[in-house]
Coordinates of C-alpha atoms in Angstrom, one line a residue:
Chain A
X22 CA 0.0 0.0 0.0
X23 CA 1.0 3.6 -0.4
X24 CA 3.2 4.9 2.4
X25 CA 2.3 8.0 4.3
X26 CA 4.4 10.0 1.9
X27 CA 3.9 8.7 -1.7
X28 CA 6.2 10.2 -4.3
X29 CA 3.3 11.1 -6.6
X30 CA 0.8 13.8 -5.6
X31 CA -2.1 11.9 -7.0
X32 CA -1.6 8.8 -4.9
X33 CA -3.5 8.4 -1.7
X34 CA -1.3 8.3 1.4
X35 CA -1.7 6.1 4.4
X36 CA -3.2 8.1 7.3
X37 CA -3.9 7.3 10.9
X38 CA -6.0 9.7 12.8
X39 CA -7.1 9.4 16.4
X40 CA -10.3 10.7 17.9
X41 CA -9.0 13.3 20.4
X42 CA -12.0 13.1 22.7
X43 CA -10.0 11.1 25.3
X44 CA -6.3 11.5 24.7
X45 CA -4.4 14.0 22.7
X46 CA -1.9 12.9 20.1
X47 CA 1.5 14.4 20.8
X48 CA 3.4 12.6 18.1
X49 CA 2.6 10.1 15.3
X50 CA 5.4 8.2 13.7
X51 CA 5.1 6.1 10.6
X52 CA 7.6 3.4 9.7
X53 CA 10.2 3.9 7.0
X54 CA 8.8 3.2 3.6
X55 CA 10.5 1.2 0.9
X56 CA 10.7 2.2 -2.8
X57 CA 9.5 -0.5 -5.1
X58 CA 9.1 -0.8 -8.8
X59 CA 5.8 -2.1 -10.1
X60 CA 4.8 -3.2 -13.6
X61 CA 2.7 -0.1 -14.1
X62 CA 5.3 2.4 -12.8
X63 CA 8.6 3.3 -14.3
X64 CA 9.6 5.1 -11.2
X65 CA 9.7 3.6 -7.7
X66 CA 6.7 3.9 -5.5
X67 CA 6.9 4.6 -1.8
X68 CA 5.1 1.7 -0.2
X69 CA 4.6 -0.4 2.9
X70 CA 4.5 -3.9 1.6
X71 CA 5.0 -6.0 4.7
X72 CA 3.8 -5.9 8.4
X73 CA 4.4 -2.5 9.9
X74 CA 3.8 -0.5 13.0
X75 CA 2.7 3.0 13.5
X76 CA 3.7 4.7 16.8
X77 CA 1.6 7.2 18.6
X78 CA 2.6 9.2 21.7
X79 CA -0.4 10.4 23.6
X80 CA -0.8 13.2 26.1
X81 CA -3.2 12.3 28.9
X82 CA -5.2 15.3 30.0
X83 CA -5.7 15.6 33.7
X84 CA -9.4 15.3 33.2
X85 CA -9.1 11.7 32.1
X86 CA -10.1 9.4 34.9
X87 CA -7.9 6.4 35.8
X88 CA -9.0 3.0 34.5
X89 CA -9.5 1.2 31.2
X90 CA -10.3 3.2 28.1
X91 CA -10.6 2.7 24.4
X92 CA -9.0 5.2 22.0
X93 CA -10.6 5.1 18.7
X94 CA -9.0 6.0 15.4
X95 CA -9.3 5.7 11.7
X96 CA -6.8 4.3 9.3
X97 CA -7.2 5.3 5.6
X98 CA -5.2 3.4 3.1
X99 CA -5.0 2.5 -0.6
X100 CA -3.3 -0.6 -1.9
X101 CA -2.2 -2.0 -5.3
X102 CA -0.6 -5.1 -6.6
X103 CA 1.5 -5.3 -9.7
X104 CA -1.4 -4.7 -12.1
X105 CA -4.4 -3.6 -10.1
X106 CA -5.3 -1.0 -7.5
X107 CA -8.0 -1.3 -4.9
X108 CA -10.3 1.5 -3.8
X109 CA -9.2 3.5 -0.8
X110 CA -10.6 2.2 2.5
X111 CA -11.0 3.6 5.9
X112 CA -11.1 1.2 8.8
X113 CA -11.8 1.8 12.5
X114 CA -8.9 1.2 14.9
X115 CA -9.5 0.6 18.6
X116 CA -6.7 0.8 21.0
X117 CA -7.3 -0.3 24.7
X118 CA -5.3 1.8 27.1
X119 CA -4.9 1.7 30.9
X120 CA -4.6 5.0 32.6
X121 CA -3.2 5.0 36.1
Chain B
X12 CA -1.9 10.7 36.5
X13 CA 0.4 9.0 34.2
X14 CA 0.4 6.4 31.4
X15 CA 1.3 2.9 32.3
X16 CA 4.7 1.9 31.0
X17 CA 3.3 -0.1 28.2
X18 CA 1.9 3.1 26.7
X19 CA 5.0 5.2 27.0
X20 CA 6.9 6.3 24.0
X21 CA 8.3 4.6 22.1
X22 CA 6.6 1.6 23.5
X23 CA 3.2 2.8 22.3
X24 CA 2.9 1.1 19.1
X25 CA -0.1 0.0 17.3
X26 CA 0.4 -3.2 15.5
X27 CA -1.2 -3.1 12.2
X28 CA -1.0 -5.9 9.8
X29 CA -2.1 -4.7 6.5
X30 CA -0.9 -6.6 3.6
X31 CA -1.8 -6.0 0.0
X32 CA -4.2 -8.5 -1.4
X33 CA -2.9 -10.6 -4.1
X34 CA -5.1 -10.7 -7.1
X35 CA -5.1 -12.7 -10.2
X36 CA -3.5 -10.8 -13.0
X37 CA -5.1 -10.7 -16.4
X38 CA -1.8 -10.1 -18.1
X39 CA -0.6 -13.6 -17.8
X40 CA -2.2 -15.0 -20.9
X41 CA -3.9 -13.9 -24.0
X42 CA -7.6 -14.6 -23.8
X43 CA -9.5 -14.0 -27.0
X44 CA -13.0 -12.4 -26.9
X45 CA -15.8 -14.7 -25.9
X46 CA -17.7 -16.6 -28.6
X47 CA -21.0 -14.8 -29.2
X48 CA -23.1 -17.5 -27.6
X49 CA -21.2 -17.0 -24.4
X50 CA -21.7 -13.3 -24.1
X51 CA -24.0 -11.7 -21.7
X52 CA -25.7 -8.3 -22.1
X53 CA -23.9 -5.4 -20.7
X54 CA -26.1 -3.8 -18.0
X55 CA -27.4 -0.4 -19.2
X56 CA -26.7 2.7 -17.2
X57 CA -27.3 6.4 -17.3
X58 CA -24.4 8.4 -16.0
X59 CA -23.4 12.1 -16.3
X60 CA -20.5 13.5 -18.1
X61 CA -18.6 16.6 -16.9
X62 CA -21.1 18.9 -18.6
X63 CA -24.0 17.4 -16.7
X64 CA -25.3 15.6 -19.8
X65 CA -26.7 12.1 -19.1
X66 CA -25.2 9.4 -21.2
X67 CA -26.7 5.9 -21.6
X68 CA -24.7 2.9 -22.6
X69 CA -27.7 1.8 -24.8
X70 CA -27.1 4.9 -26.9
X71 CA -23.9 3.1 -28.1
X72 CA -25.7 0.0 -29.4
X73 CA -24.3 -0.8 -32.9
X74 CA -20.8 0.3 -31.8
X75 CA -18.0 -1.6 -30.2
X76 CA -17.5 0.0 -26.8
X77 CA -14.4 -0.2 -24.6
X78 CA -15.9 0.5 -21.1
X79 CA -13.1 1.4 -18.7
X80 CA -13.6 1.8 -14.9
X81 CA -10.8 3.9 -13.6
X82 CA -9.8 6.5 -11.0
X83 CA -7.2 9.3 -10.8
X84 CA -5.4 7.6 -7.8
X85 CA -5.0 4.4 -9.8
X86 CA -1.5 4.3 -11.3
X87 CA -2.1 1.4 -13.8
X88 CA -5.2 3.2 -15.0
X89 CA -3.0 6.2 -16.0
X90 CA -0.9 3.9 -18.1
X91 CA -3.9 2.8 -20.2
X92 CA -5.5 6.2 -20.7
X93 CA -3.1 7.3 -23.5
X94 CA -3.8 4.0 -25.3
X95 CA -7.5 4.5 -25.1
X96 CA -7.1 8.0 -26.5
X97 CA -5.2 6.4 -29.4
X98 CA -7.9 3.7 -29.9
X99 CA -10.6 6.4 -30.0
X100 CA -8.8 8.2 -32.7
X101 CA -7.8 5.1 -34.7
X102 CA -11.1 3.2 -34.6
X103 CA -13.8 5.8 -34.1
X104 CA -14.7 5.8 -37.8
X105 CA -15.1 2.1 -37.8
X106 CA -17.9 2.2 -35.2
X107 CA -15.9 2.2 -32.0
X108 CA -16.0 4.3 -28.8
X109 CA -14.3 4.4 -25.5
X110 CA -16.3 5.2 -22.4
X111 CA -14.4 6.0 -19.2
X112 CA -16.2 5.7 -15.9
X113 CA -14.4 7.5 -13.1
X114 CA -14.8 6.0 -9.7
X115 CA -13.2 8.7 -7.6
X116 CA -15.1 9.5 -4.4
X117 CA -14.3 13.2 -4.8
X118 CA -16.1 13.4 -8.2
X119 CA -15.4 15.9 -10.9
X120 CA -13.4 18.1 -8.6
X121 CA -10.5 15.7 -9.1
X122 CA -11.5 14.0 -12.3
X123 CA -12.1 17.0 -14.5
X124 CA -8.6 18.6 -14.0
X125 CA -7.0 15.3 -14.8
X126 CA -9.1 14.7 -17.9
X127 CA -8.5 18.2 -19.1
X128 CA -4.7 17.9 -18.4
X129 CA -4.5 14.6 -20.3
X130 CA -6.6 15.9 -23.1
X131 CA -8.8 12.9 -23.0
X132 CA -10.6 12.7 -26.3
X133 CA -13.3 10.2 -25.4
X134 CA -16.3 10.5 -23.1
X135 CA -15.7 10.3 -19.4
X136 CA -18.6 9.7 -17.0
X137 CA -18.8 9.8 -13.3
X138 CA -19.4 6.4 -11.9
X139 CA -21.7 5.4 -9.0
X140 CA -21.6 2.5 -6.6
X141 CA -24.8 1.2 -8.2
X142 CA -23.3 1.0 -11.7
X143 CA -20.1 -0.6 -10.2
X144 CA -22.4 -3.2 -8.6
X145 CA -24.1 -3.8 -11.9
X146 CA -20.7 -4.7 -13.4
X147 CA -19.7 -7.1 -10.7
X148 CA -18.6 -4.7 -8.0
X149 CA -15.6 -3.3 -9.8
X150 CA -13.5 -4.0 -6.7
X151 CA -10.2 -3.4 -8.4
X152 CA -9.1 -0.9 -11.0
X153 CA -8.7 -0.7 -13.9
X154 CA -11.5 -2.9 -14.9
X155 CA -12.4 -2.9 -18.6
X156 CA -15.1 -4.4 -20.6
X157 CA -15.2 -4.8 -24.3
X158 CA -18.8 -4.7 -25.5
X159 CA -19.8 -5.8 -28.9
X160 CA -22.1 -4.1 -31.4
X161 CA -25.1 -5.9 -29.9
X162 CA -24.4 -4.6 -26.4
X163 CA -23.0 -7.8 -25.1
X164 CA -19.8 -8.2 -23.0
X165 CA -17.2 -9.9 -25.2
X166 CA -14.3 -9.7 -22.8
X167 CA -13.5 -8.5 -19.3
X168 CA -10.1 -7.4 -18.0
X169 CA -9.3 -6.7 -14.3
X170 CA -6.0 -5.0 -14.0
X171 CA -3.4 -3.7 -16.5
X172 CA -3.5 -5.4 -19.8
X173 CA -1.1 -5.0 -22.7
X174 CA -2.0 -2.5 -25.3
X175 CA -1.7 -5.2 -28.0
X176 CA -4.2 -7.4 -26.3
X177 CA -6.7 -4.6 -26.4
X178 CA -5.9 -3.8 -30.1
X179 CA -6.4 -7.4 -31.1
X180 CA -9.7 -7.7 -29.3
X181 CA -11.0 -4.4 -30.7
X182 CA -10.0 -5.5 -34.2
X183 CA -11.7 -8.9 -33.6
X184 CA -14.9 -7.2 -32.6
X185 CA -14.8 -4.5 -35.3
X186 CA -14.1 -7.2 -37.9
X187 CA -17.0 -9.3 -36.9
X188 CA -20.0 -9.6 -39.2
X189 CA -23.3 -9.4 -37.3
X190 CA -24.0 -12.5 -35.4
X191 CA -20.7 -14.4 -36.0
X192 CA -17.4 -13.9 -34.4
X193 CA -14.0 -14.4 -36.1
X194 CA -13.3 -17.3 -33.8
X195 CA -16.5 -18.9 -34.9
X196 CA -15.6 -18.3 -38.5
X197 CA -12.2 -20.0 -38.0
X198 CA -13.9 -22.9 -36.4
X199 CA -15.9 -23.5 -39.6
X200 CA -18.7 -21.1 -40.2
X201 CA -18.3 -20.9 -43.9
X202 CA -20.1 -17.8 -45.1
X203 CA -18.7 -15.1 -42.9
X204 CA -17.2 -12.0 -44.3
X205 CA -14.6 -10.9 -41.7
X206 CA -13.8 -7.3 -41.6
X207 CA -16.9 -6.0 -43.2
X208 CA -18.8 -5.1 -40.1
X209 CA -19.3 -1.4 -39.5

């Protein structure tokens, strides 16, 4: 799938967004992308083609009570194989957190 | 109040396993157009072009139509578009037309600038989910159908196909006399004039 920073402007980047109702995002770090050549592209595309992790550093507002919470986010991505592209999708992401 | 250690940076990682789906490629082998008796009618639709004019597929009955579902974010689709422009120019006078159906969620806002920039010389329509469903979901792009003069689907391609494959199929369909395909003729239908169909 396209990385968070595809080389071509028309390509849809990977994006992770978090609902800031509970925690506030302080930093979001995508993994390092790889440049790969596909049948349909003469120049390399910036992609994530294997398992990867996205890191998020949250700030916890003082108003958040201790205990178990769920942080909800959305991941938007668009993937291709060597000859075909698939429509962009947005999937919900749920992250259980424990606040002390 | 503080985060538990497991949530501290850089330990806060969200494992996401998102692998691209592998999909059968249509570039692996040359598949000729279907024999006429195997073809199914292409579902009719009414879609708007960039001027707001409604275009029906049924208006193209009598022509060979290359119906291409595409999107601006689809890199392989961008490879094919210059070929389709060329086909439109080369075969238009023989009863051929290209219809592009854009599947961009953002609509004309993103499609029109690209079409203008590419100087696309064939009709581009804005697709809908419903029309996509009529054509089997169009879950991958590009997806292209070659429709014969009787409005039936003669071939389907999911993914990037070679230009020569398209050319051969278009010529097959343009060359067919009404009711009998070139393949049928080769198999032994004796009284077919191949190449006379307009």
